């Protein structure tokens, strides 16, 4: 016997687990508080992305990490721009004629999850820049060119999909409806009363 029991190991780990749970709850609290403030969230993400870009620029390395980050961001963008139900695989769910029922655009990846995943990705990539094992020597213009070609081809396919199934992945505020225009018959009926 080494003098340690399972109970002493569990009781020694309890404060660490409690601290982890407290920090998780505190993080979730602030995450929930940030939900109704999309502009502030996105500005914060832009600051994080700018700091990451500055670090990569001044280190003159970690291009493979940046390439992986770019592919991941492109994947998130596709999820953000795609409908939750794909009309190609499940039939035309979106209205194609004026007489069809209106169905709002529901994203495969909601805006909040898109923002959260994007910010988390930049933070992880920033953390990876502190480890020299991830600084693989590559000729970065080739990676950049390949990423641009991939981006253009993917967006071209996505835009064709949007045009084919007639959906727009953004909204411009709440839709307002005007009241029914009164006709001459309605005015005549109301003047008799």
JSON list of C-alpha atoms in Angstrom, two decimals:
[
{"chain": "A", "resi": 1, "resn": "UNK", "atom": "CA", "xyz": [0.00, 0.00, 0.00]},
{"chain": "A", "resi": 2, "resn": "UNK", "atom": "CA", "xyz": [1.27, 3.46, -0.83]},
{"chain": "A", "resi": 3, "resn": "UNK", "atom": "CA", "xyz": [-0.70, 5.31, 1.85]},
{"chain": "A", "resi": 4, "resn": "UNK", "atom": "CA", "xyz": [-3.23, 6.87, -0.53]},
{"chain": "A", "resi": 5, "resn": "UNK", "atom": "CA", "xyz": [-6.81, 5.75, -0.70]},
{"chain": "A", "resi": 6, "resn": "UNK", "atom": "CA", "xyz": [-9.33, 6.42, -3.41]},
{"chain": "A", "resi": 7, "resn": "UNK", "atom": "CA", "xyz": [-11.22, 8.67, -0.98]},
{"chain": "A", "resi": 8, "resn": "UNK", "atom": "CA", "xyz": [-8.22, 10.94, -0.42]},
{"chain": "A", "resi": 9, "resn": "UNK", "atom": "CA", "xyz": [-7.66, 11.28, -4.18]},
{"chain": "A", "resi": 10, "resn": "UNK", "atom": "CA", "xyz": [-11.32, 12.11, -4.75]},
{"chain": "A", "resi": 11, "resn": "UNK", "atom": "CA", "xyz": [-11.43, 14.60, -1.89]},
{"chain": "A", "resi": 12, "resn": "UNK", "atom": "CA", "xyz": [-8.22, 16.23, -3.18]},
{"chain": "A", "resi": 13, "resn": "UNK", "atom": "CA", "xyz": [-9.72, 16.62, -6.65]},
{"chain": "A", "resi": 14, "resn": "UNK", "atom": "CA", "xyz": [-13.03, 17.98, -5.38]},
{"chain": "A", "resi": 15, "resn": "UNK", "atom": "CA", "xyz": [-11.88, 21.62, -5.05]},
{"chain": "A", "resi": 16, "resn": "UNK", "atom": "CA", "xyz": [-10.41, 21.51, -8.55]},
{"chain": "A", "resi": 17, "resn": "UNK", "atom": "CA", "xyz": [-13.65, 20.11, -9.97]},
{"chain": "A", "resi": 18, "resn": "UNK", "atom": "CA", "xyz": [-15.71, 22.68, -8.06]},
{"chain": "A", "resi": 19, "resn": "UNK", "atom": "CA", "xyz": [-13.50, 25.50, -9.36]},
{"chain": "A", "resi": 20, "resn": "UNK", "atom": "CA", "xyz": [-13.82, 24.16, -12.92]},
{"chain": "A", "resi": 21, "resn": "UNK", "atom": "CA", "xyz": [-17.61, 23.99, -12.58]},
{"chain": "A", "resi": 22, "resn": "UNK", "atom": "CA", "xyz": [-17.73, 27.53, -11.15]},
{"chain": "A", "resi": 23, "resn": "UNK", "atom": "CA", "xyz": [-15.60, 28.88, -13.97]},
{"chain": "A", "resi": 24, "resn": "UNK", "atom": "CA", "xyz": [-17.77, 27.05, -16.53]},
{"chain": "A", "resi": 25, "resn": "UNK", "atom": "CA", "xyz": [-20.91, 28.56, -15.02]},
{"chain": "A", "resi": 26, "resn": "UNK", "atom": "CA", "xyz": [-19.37, 32.03, -14.94]},
{"chain": "A", "resi": 27, "resn": "UNK", "atom": "CA", "xyz": [-18.25, 31.69, -18.57]},
{"chain": "A", "resi": 28, "resn": "UNK", "atom": "CA", "xyz": [-21.73, 30.52, -19.60]},
{"chain": "A", "resi": 29, "resn": "UNK", "atom": "CA", "xyz": [-23.29, 33.43, -17.70]},
{"chain": "A", "resi": 30, "resn": "UNK", "atom": "CA", "xyz": [-21.23, 35.99, -19.64]},
{"chain": "A", "resi": 31, "resn": "UNK", "atom": "CA", "xyz": [-21.80, 34.12, -22.88]},
{"chain": "A", "resi": 32, "resn": "UNK", "atom": "CA", "xyz": [-25.56, 34.30, -22.28]},
{"chain": "A", "resi": 33, "resn": "UNK", "atom": "CA", "xyz": [-25.32, 37.99, -21.41]},
{"chain": "A", "resi": 34, "resn": "UNK", "atom": "CA", "xyz": [-23.55, 38.65, -24.73]},
{"chain": "A", "resi": 35, "resn": "UNK", "atom": "CA", "xyz": [-26.26, 36.99, -26.83]},
{"chain": "A", "resi": 36, "resn": "UNK", "atom": "CA", "xyz": [-28.44, 40.08, -27.42]},
{"chain": "A", "resi": 37, "resn": "UNK", "atom": "CA", "xyz": [-25.41, 42.22, -28.37]},
{"chain": "A", "resi": 38, "resn": "UNK", "atom": "CA", "xyz": [-24.27, 40.96, -31.81]},
{"chain": "A", "resi": 39, "resn": "UNK", "atom": "CA", "xyz": [-22.39, 44.11, -32.81]},
{"chain": "A", "resi": 40, "resn": "UNK", "atom": "CA", "xyz": [-20.26, 44.10, -29.66]},
{"chain": "A", "resi": 41, "resn": "UNK", "atom": "CA", "xyz": [-19.64, 40.35, -30.03]},
{"chain": "A", "resi": 42, "resn": "UNK", "atom": "CA", "xyz": [-18.49, 40.69, -33.63]},
{"chain": "A", "resi": 43, "resn": "UNK", "atom": "CA", "xyz": [-16.31, 43.70, -32.82]},
{"chain": "A", "resi": 44, "resn": "UNK", "atom": "CA", "xyz": [-14.65, 41.64, -30.08]},
{"chain": "A", "resi": 45, "resn": "UNK", "atom": "CA", "xyz": [-14.08, 38.84, -32.57]},
{"chain": "A", "resi": 46, "resn": "UNK", "atom": "CA", "xyz": [-12.55, 41.28, -35.04]},
{"chain": "A", "resi": 47, "resn": "UNK", "atom": "CA", "xyz": [-10.14, 42.42, -32.32]},
{"chain": "A", "resi": 48, "resn": "UNK", "atom": "CA", "xyz": [-9.18, 38.79, -31.60]},
{"chain": "A", "resi": 49, "resn": "UNK", "atom": "CA", "xyz": [-8.69, 38.11, -35.33]},
{"chain": "A", "resi": 50, "resn": "UNK", "atom": "CA", "xyz": [-6.62, 41.29, -35.71]},
{"chain": "A", "resi": 51, "resn": "UNK", "atom": "CA", "xyz": [-4.38, 40.31, -32.79]},
{"chain": "A", "resi": 52, "resn": "UNK", "atom": "CA", "xyz": [-3.91, 36.86, -34.33]},
{"chain": "A", "resi": 53, "resn": "UNK", "atom": "CA", "xyz": [-3.02, 38.37, -37.71]},
{"chain": "A", "resi": 54, "resn": "UNK", "atom": "CA", "xyz": [-0.53, 40.76, -36.09]},
{"chain": "A", "resi": 55, "resn": "UNK", "atom": "CA", "xyz": [1.13, 37.88, -34.26]},
{"chain": "A", "resi": 56, "resn": "UNK", "atom": "CA", "xyz": [1.46, 35.79, -37.44]},
{"chain": "A", "resi": 57, "resn": "UNK", "atom": "CA", "xyz": [2.72, 38.81, -39.36]},
{"chain": "A", "resi": 58, "resn": "UNK", "atom": "CA", "xyz": [5.42, 39.70, -36.82]},
{"chain": "A", "resi": 59, "resn": "UNK", "atom": "CA", "xyz": [6.49, 36.08, -36.29]},
{"chain": "A", "resi": 60, "resn": "UNK", "atom": "CA", "xyz": [6.59, 35.52, -40.07]},
{"chain": "A", "resi": 61, "resn": "UNK", "atom": "CA", "xyz": [5.49, 31.94, -39.63]},
{"chain": "A", "resi": 62, "resn": "UNK", "atom": "CA", "xyz": [2.65, 29.62, -38.65]},
{"chain": "A", "resi": 63, "resn": "UNK", "atom": "CA", "xyz": [1.22, 29.76, -42.15]},
{"chain": "A", "resi": 64, "resn": "UNK", "atom": "CA", "xyz": [-0.01, 26.18, -41.95]},
{"chain": "A", "resi": 65, "resn": "UNK", "atom": "CA", "xyz": [-1.99, 27.09, -38.81]},
{"chain": "A", "resi": 66, "resn": "UNK", "atom": "CA", "xyz": [-3.44, 30.08, -40.65]},
{"chain": "A", "resi": 67, "resn": "UNK", "atom": "CA", "xyz": [-4.33, 27.88, -43.62]},
{"chain": "A", "resi": 68, "resn": "UNK", "atom": "CA", "xyz": [-6.11, 25.40, -41.34]},
{"chain": "A", "resi": 69, "resn": "UNK", "atom": "CA", "xyz": [-7.91, 28.30, -39.68]},
{"chain": "A", "resi": 70, "resn": "UNK", "atom": "CA", "xyz": [-8.95, 29.62, -43.11]},
{"chain": "A", "resi": 71, "resn": "UNK", "atom": "CA", "xyz": [-10.37, 26.23, -44.14]},
{"chain": "A", "resi": 72, "resn": "UNK", "atom": "CA", "xyz": [-12.27, 25.98, -40.85]},
{"chain": "A", "resi": 73, "resn": "UNK", "atom": "CA", "xyz": [-13.68, 29.51, -41.23]},
{"chain": "A", "resi": 74, "resn": "UNK", "atom": "CA", "xyz": [-14.74, 28.68, -44.80]},
{"chain": "A", "resi": 75, "resn": "UNK", "atom": "CA", "xyz": [-16.51, 25.58, -43.50]},
{"chain": "A", "resi": 76, "resn": "UNK", "atom": "CA", "xyz": [-18.30, 27.68, -40.85]},
{"chain": "A", "resi": 77, "resn": "UNK", "atom": "CA", "xyz": [-19.31, 30.22, -43.49]},
{"chain": "A", "resi": 78, "resn": "UNK", "atom": "CA", "xyz": [-20.85, 27.50, -45.66]},
{"chain": "A", "resi": 79, "resn": "UNK", "atom": "CA", "xyz": [-22.87, 26.27, -42.68]},
{"chain": "A", "resi": 80, "resn": "UNK", "atom": "CA", "xyz": [-23.95, 29.83, -41.94]},
{"chain": "A", "resi": 81, "resn": "UNK", "atom": "CA", "xyz": [-25.11, 30.46, -45.51]},
{"chain": "A", "resi": 82, "resn": "UNK", "atom": "CA", "xyz": [-26.83, 27.09, -46.00]},
{"chain": "A", "resi": 83, "resn": "UNK", "atom": "CA", "xyz": [-30.43, 26.29, -45.10]},
{"chain": "A", "resi": 84, "resn": "UNK", "atom": "CA", "xyz": [-31.08, 23.79, -42.34]},
{"chain": "A", "resi": 85, "resn": "UNK", "atom": "CA", "xyz": [-33.09, 21.59, -44.69]},
{"chain": "A", "resi": 86, "resn": "UNK", "atom": "CA", "xyz": [-31.28, 21.11, -48.01]},
{"chain": "A", "resi": 87, "resn": "UNK", "atom": "CA", "xyz": [-33.80, 21.31, -50.89]},
{"chain": "A", "resi": 88, "resn": "UNK", "atom": "CA", "xyz": [-31.62, 19.07, -53.07]},
{"chain": "A", "resi": 89, "resn": "UNK", "atom": "CA", "xyz": [-31.76, 16.11, -50.73]},
{"chain": "A", "resi": 90, "resn": "UNK", "atom": "CA", "xyz": [-35.20, 16.55, -49.16]},
{"chain": "A", "resi": 91, "resn": "UNK", "atom": "CA", "xyz": [-37.17, 18.06, -52.01]},
{"chain": "A", "resi": 92, "resn": "UNK", "atom": "CA", "xyz": [-38.17, 21.68, -52.50]},
{"chain": "A", "resi": 93, "resn": "UNK", "atom": "CA", "xyz": [-39.05, 22.95, -49.02]},
{"chain": "A", "resi": 94, "resn": "UNK", "atom": "CA", "xyz": [-38.65, 26.62, -49.85]},
{"chain": "A", "resi": 95, "resn": "UNK", "atom": "CA", "xyz": [-41.47, 28.36, -51.73]},
{"chain": "A", "resi": 96, "resn": "UNK", "atom": "CA", "xyz": [-40.82, 28.44, -55.45]},
{"chain": "A", "resi": 97, "resn": "UNK", "atom": "CA", "xyz": [-44.04, 30.16, -56.58]},
{"chain": "A", "resi": 98, "resn": "UNK", "atom": "CA", "xyz": [-45.89, 33.18, -55.30]},
{"chain": "A", "resi": 99, "resn": "UNK", "atom": "CA", "xyz": [-48.76, 30.97, -54.15]},
{"chain": "A", "resi": 100, "resn": "UNK", "atom": "CA", "xyz": [-46.54, 28.74, -52.01]},
{"chain": "A", "resi": 101, "resn": "UNK", "atom": "CA", "xyz": [-46.52, 29.10, -48.26]},
{"chain": "A", "resi": 102, "resn": "UNK", "atom": "CA", "xyz": [-43.79, 31.36, -46.89]},
{"chain": "A", "resi": 103, "resn": "UNK", "atom": "CA", "xyz": [-41.19, 29.51, -44.86]},
{"chain": "A", "resi": 104, "resn": "UNK", "atom": "CA", "xyz": [-38.51, 31.59, -43.20]},
{"chain": "A", "resi": 105, "resn": "UNK", "atom": "CA", "xyz": [-34.87, 30.86, -43.86]},
{"chain": "A", "resi": 106, "resn": "UNK", "atom": "CA", "xyz": [-33.44, 28.75, -41.04]},
{"chain": "A", "resi": 107, "resn": "UNK", "atom": "CA", "xyz": [-29.68, 28.45, -41.07]},
{"chain": "A", "resi": 108, "resn": "UNK", "atom": "CA", "xyz": [-27.81, 25.18, -40.64]},
{"chain": "A", "resi": 109, "resn": "UNK", "atom": "CA", "xyz": [-25.43, 27.08, -38.34]},
{"chain": "A", "resi": 110, "resn": "UNK", "atom": "CA", "xyz": [-27.11, 29.89, -36.36]},
{"chain": "A", "resi": 111, "resn": "UNK", "atom": "CA", "xyz": [-25.39, 33.26, -36.06]},
{"chain": "A", "resi": 112, "resn": "UNK", "atom": "CA", "xyz": [-24.46, 32.84, -32.38]},
{"chain": "A", "resi": 113, "resn": "UNK", "atom": "CA", "xyz": [-22.86, 29.44, -32.93]},
{"chain": "A", "resi": 114, "resn": "UNK", "atom": "CA", "xyz": [-21.08, 30.80, -36.00]},
{"chain": "A", "resi": 115, "resn": "UNK", "atom": "CA", "xyz": [-19.67, 33.68, -33.95]},
{"chain": "A", "resi": 116, "resn": "UNK", "atom": "CA", "xyz": [-18.73, 31.46, -31.02]},
{"chain": "A", "resi": 117, "resn": "UNK", "atom": "CA", "xyz": [-17.00, 28.84, -33.19]},
{"chain": "A", "resi": 118, "resn": "UNK", "atom": "CA", "xyz": [-15.17, 31.51, -35.18]},
{"chain": "A", "resi": 119, "resn": "UNK", "atom": "CA", "xyz": [-13.91, 33.28, -32.06]},
{"chain": "A", "resi": 120, "resn": "UNK", "atom": "CA", "xyz": [-12.91, 30.01, -30.44]},
{"chain": "A", "resi": 121, "resn": "UNK", "atom": "CA", "xyz": [-11.02, 29.02, -33.60]},
{"chain": "A", "resi": 122, "resn": "UNK", "atom": "CA", "xyz": [-9.03, 32.25, -33.60]},
{"chain": "A", "resi": 123, "resn": "UNK", "atom": "CA", "xyz": [-8.21, 31.79, -29.90]},
{"chain": "A", "resi": 124, "resn": "UNK", "atom": "CA", "xyz": [-7.02, 28.21, -30.49]},
{"chain": "A", "resi": 125, "resn": "UNK", "atom": "CA", "xyz": [-4.96, 29.29, -33.50]},
{"chain": "A", "resi": 126, "resn": "UNK", "atom": "CA", "xyz": [-3.46, 32.10, -31.40]},
{"chain": "A", "resi": 127, "resn": "UNK", "atom": "CA", "xyz": [-2.54, 29.55, -28.74]},
{"chain": "A", "resi": 128, "resn": "UNK", "atom": "CA", "xyz": [-0.91, 27.30, -31.33]},
{"chain": "A", "resi": 129, "resn": "UNK", "atom": "CA", "xyz": [1.42, 30.12, -32.33]},
{"chain": "A", "resi": 130, "resn": "UNK", "atom": "CA", "xyz": [3.22, 29.71, -28.99]},
{"chain": "A", "resi": 131, "resn": "UNK", "atom": "CA", "xyz": [4.44, 26.22, -29.93]},
{"chain": "A", "resi": 132, "resn": "UNK", "atom": "CA", "xyz": [7.21, 26.01, -32.49]},
{"chain": "A", "resi": 133, "resn": "UNK", "atom": "CA", "xyz": [6.17, 22.48, -33.52]},
{"chain": "A", "resi": 134, "resn": "UNK", "atom": "CA", "xyz": [3.29, 24.07, -35.48]},
{"chain": "A", "resi": 135, "resn": "UNK", "atom": "CA", "xyz": [5.59, 26.45, -37.35]},
{"chain": "A", "resi": 136, "resn": "UNK", "atom": "CA", "xyz": [6.03, 24.19, -40.37]},
{"chain": "A", "resi": 137, "resn": "UNK", "atom": "CA", "xyz": [8.10, 25.84, -43.11]},
{"chain": "A", "resi": 138, "resn": "UNK", "atom": "CA", "xyz": [5.90, 26.19, -46.19]},
{"chain": "A", "resi": 139, "resn": "UNK", "atom": "CA", "xyz": [5.79, 28.49, -49.18]},
{"chain": "A", "resi": 140, "resn": "UNK", "atom": "CA", "xyz": [2.84, 30.59, -48.04]},
{"chain": "A", "resi": 141, "resn": "UNK", "atom": "CA", "xyz": [1.87, 32.15, -51.41]},
{"chain": "A", "resi": 142, "resn": "UNK", "atom": "CA", "xyz": [0.89, 28.69, -52.68]},
{"chain": "A", "resi": 143, "resn": "UNK", "atom": "CA", "xyz": [-1.31, 28.12, -49.61]},
{"chain": "A", "resi": 144, "resn": "UNK", "atom": "CA", "xyz": [-2.89, 31.54, -50.03]},
{"chain": "A", "resi": 145, "resn": "UNK", "atom": "CA", "xyz": [-3.55, 30.98, -53.72]},
{"chain": "A", "resi": 146, "resn": "UNK", "atom": "CA", "xyz": [-5.03, 27.54, -53.04]},
{"chain": "A", "resi": 147, "resn": "UNK", "atom": "CA", "xyz": [-7.28, 28.96, -50.31]},
{"chain": "A", "resi": 148, "resn": "UNK", "atom": "CA", "xyz": [-8.50, 31.77, -52.61]},
{"chain": "A", "resi": 149, "resn": "UNK", "atom": "CA", "xyz": [-9.31, 29.27, -55.37]},
{"chain": "A", "resi": 150, "resn": "UNK", "atom": "CA", "xyz": [-11.13, 27.07, -52.85]},
{"chain": "A", "resi": 151, "resn": "UNK", "atom": "CA", "xyz": [-13.05, 30.07, -51.51]},
{"chain": "A", "resi": 152, "resn": "UNK", "atom": "CA", "xyz": [-14.10, 31.28, -54.97]},
{"chain": "A", "resi": 153, "resn": "UNK", "atom": "CA", "xyz": [-15.22, 27.84, -56.13]},
{"chain": "A", "resi": 154, "resn": "UNK", "atom": "CA", "xyz": [-17.12, 27.15, -52.92]},
{"chain": "A", "resi": 155, "resn": "UNK", "atom": "CA", "xyz": [-18.87, 30.53, -52.92]},
{"chain": "A", "resi": 156, "resn": "UNK", "atom": "CA", "xyz": [-19.72, 30.14, -56.61]},
{"chain": "A", "resi": 157, "resn": "UNK", "atom": "CA", "xyz": [-21.38, 26.81, -55.85]},
{"chain": "A", "resi": 158, "resn": "UNK", "atom": "CA", "xyz": [-23.17, 28.27, -52.82]},
{"chain": "A", "resi": 159, "resn": "UNK", "atom": "CA", "xyz": [-24.48, 31.29, -54.74]},
{"chain": "A", "resi": 160, "resn": "UNK", "atom": "CA", "xyz": [-25.73, 29.04, -57.55]},
{"chain": "A", "resi": 161, "resn": "UNK", "atom": "CA", "xyz": [-27.53, 26.96, -54.92]},
{"chain": "A", "resi": 162, "resn": "UNK", "atom": "CA", "xyz": [-29.11, 30.14, -53.49]},
{"chain": "A", "resi": 163, "resn": "UNK", "atom": "CA", "xyz": [-30.27, 31.26, -56.92]},
{"chain": "A", "resi": 164, "resn": "UNK", "atom": "CA", "xyz": [-31.59, 27.83, -57.89]},
{"chain": "A", "resi": 165, "resn": "UNK", "atom": "CA", "xyz": [-33.69, 27.43, -54.74]},
{"chain": "A", "resi": 166, "resn": "UNK", "atom": "CA", "xyz": [-34.50, 31.13, -54.35]},
{"chain": "A", "resi": 167, "resn": "UNK", "atom": "CA", "xyz": [-33.39, 31.83, -50.83]},
{"chain": "A", "resi": 168, "resn": "UNK", "atom": "CA", "xyz": [-31.52, 34.71, -49.27]},
{"chain": "A", "resi": 169, "resn": "UNK", "atom": "CA", "xyz": [-29.51, 33.87, -46.14]},
{"chain": "A", "resi": 170, "resn": "UNK", "atom": "CA", "xyz": [-29.91, 37.25, -44.48]},
{"chain": "A", "resi": 171, "resn": "UNK", "atom": "CA", "xyz": [-32.70, 39.41, -43.18]},
{"chain": "A", "resi": 172, "resn": "UNK", "atom": "CA", "xyz": [-32.86, 43.17, -43.04]},
{"chain": "A", "resi": 173, "resn": "UNK", "atom": "CA", "xyz": [-34.72, 43.70, -39.80]},
{"chain": "A", "resi": 174, "resn": "UNK", "atom": "CA", "xyz": [-38.26, 42.80, -38.92]},
{"chain": "A", "resi": 175, "resn": "UNK", "atom": "CA", "xyz": [-40.72, 42.68, -41.79]},
{"chain": "A", "resi": 176, "resn": "UNK", "atom": "CA", "xyz": [-43.51, 45.25, -41.43]},
{"chain": "A", "resi": 177, "resn": "UNK", "atom": "CA", "xyz": [-46.93, 44.77, -42.95]},
{"chain": "A", "resi": 178, "resn": "UNK", "atom": "CA", "xyz": [-49.15, 47.62, -44.03]},
{"chain": "A", "resi": 179, "resn": "UNK", "atom": "CA", "xyz": [-52.79, 47.50, -43.19]},
{"chain": "A", "resi": 180, "resn": "UNK", "atom": "CA", "xyz": [-55.38, 46.63, -45.78]},
{"chain": "A", "resi": 181, "resn": "UNK", "atom": "CA", "xyz": [-56.19, 49.53, -48.10]},
{"chain": "A", "resi": 182, "resn": "UNK", "atom": "CA", "xyz": [-59.75, 50.61, -47.64]},
{"chain": "A", "resi": 183, "resn": "UNK", "atom": "CA", "xyz": [-61.82, 50.35, -50.77]},
{"chain": "A", "resi": 184, "resn": "UNK", "atom": "CA", "xyz": [-64.66, 52.60, -51.87]},
{"chain": "A", "resi": 185, "resn": "UNK", "atom": "CA", "xyz": [-67.21, 49.99, -50.70]},
{"chain": "A", "resi": 186, "resn": "UNK", "atom": "CA", "xyz": [-65.76, 50.02, -47.18]},
{"chain": "A", "resi": 187, "resn": "UNK", "atom": "CA", "xyz": [-65.98, 53.82, -47.05]},
{"chain": "A", "resi": 188, "resn": "UNK", "atom": "CA", "xyz": [-69.52, 53.80, -48.36]},
{"chain": "A", "resi": 189, "resn": "UNK", "atom": "CA", "xyz": [-70.58, 51.26, -45.73]},
{"chain": "A", "resi": 190, "resn": "UNK", "atom": "CA", "xyz": [-69.00, 53.21, -42.91]},
{"chain": "A", "resi": 191, "resn": "UNK", "atom": "CA", "xyz": [-70.61, 56.52, -43.99]},
{"chain": "A", "resi": 192, "resn": "UNK", "atom": "CA", "xyz": [-74.13, 54.99, -43.73]},
{"chain": "A", "resi": 193, "resn": "UNK", "atom": "CA", "xyz": [-73.64, 54.17, -40.04]}
]
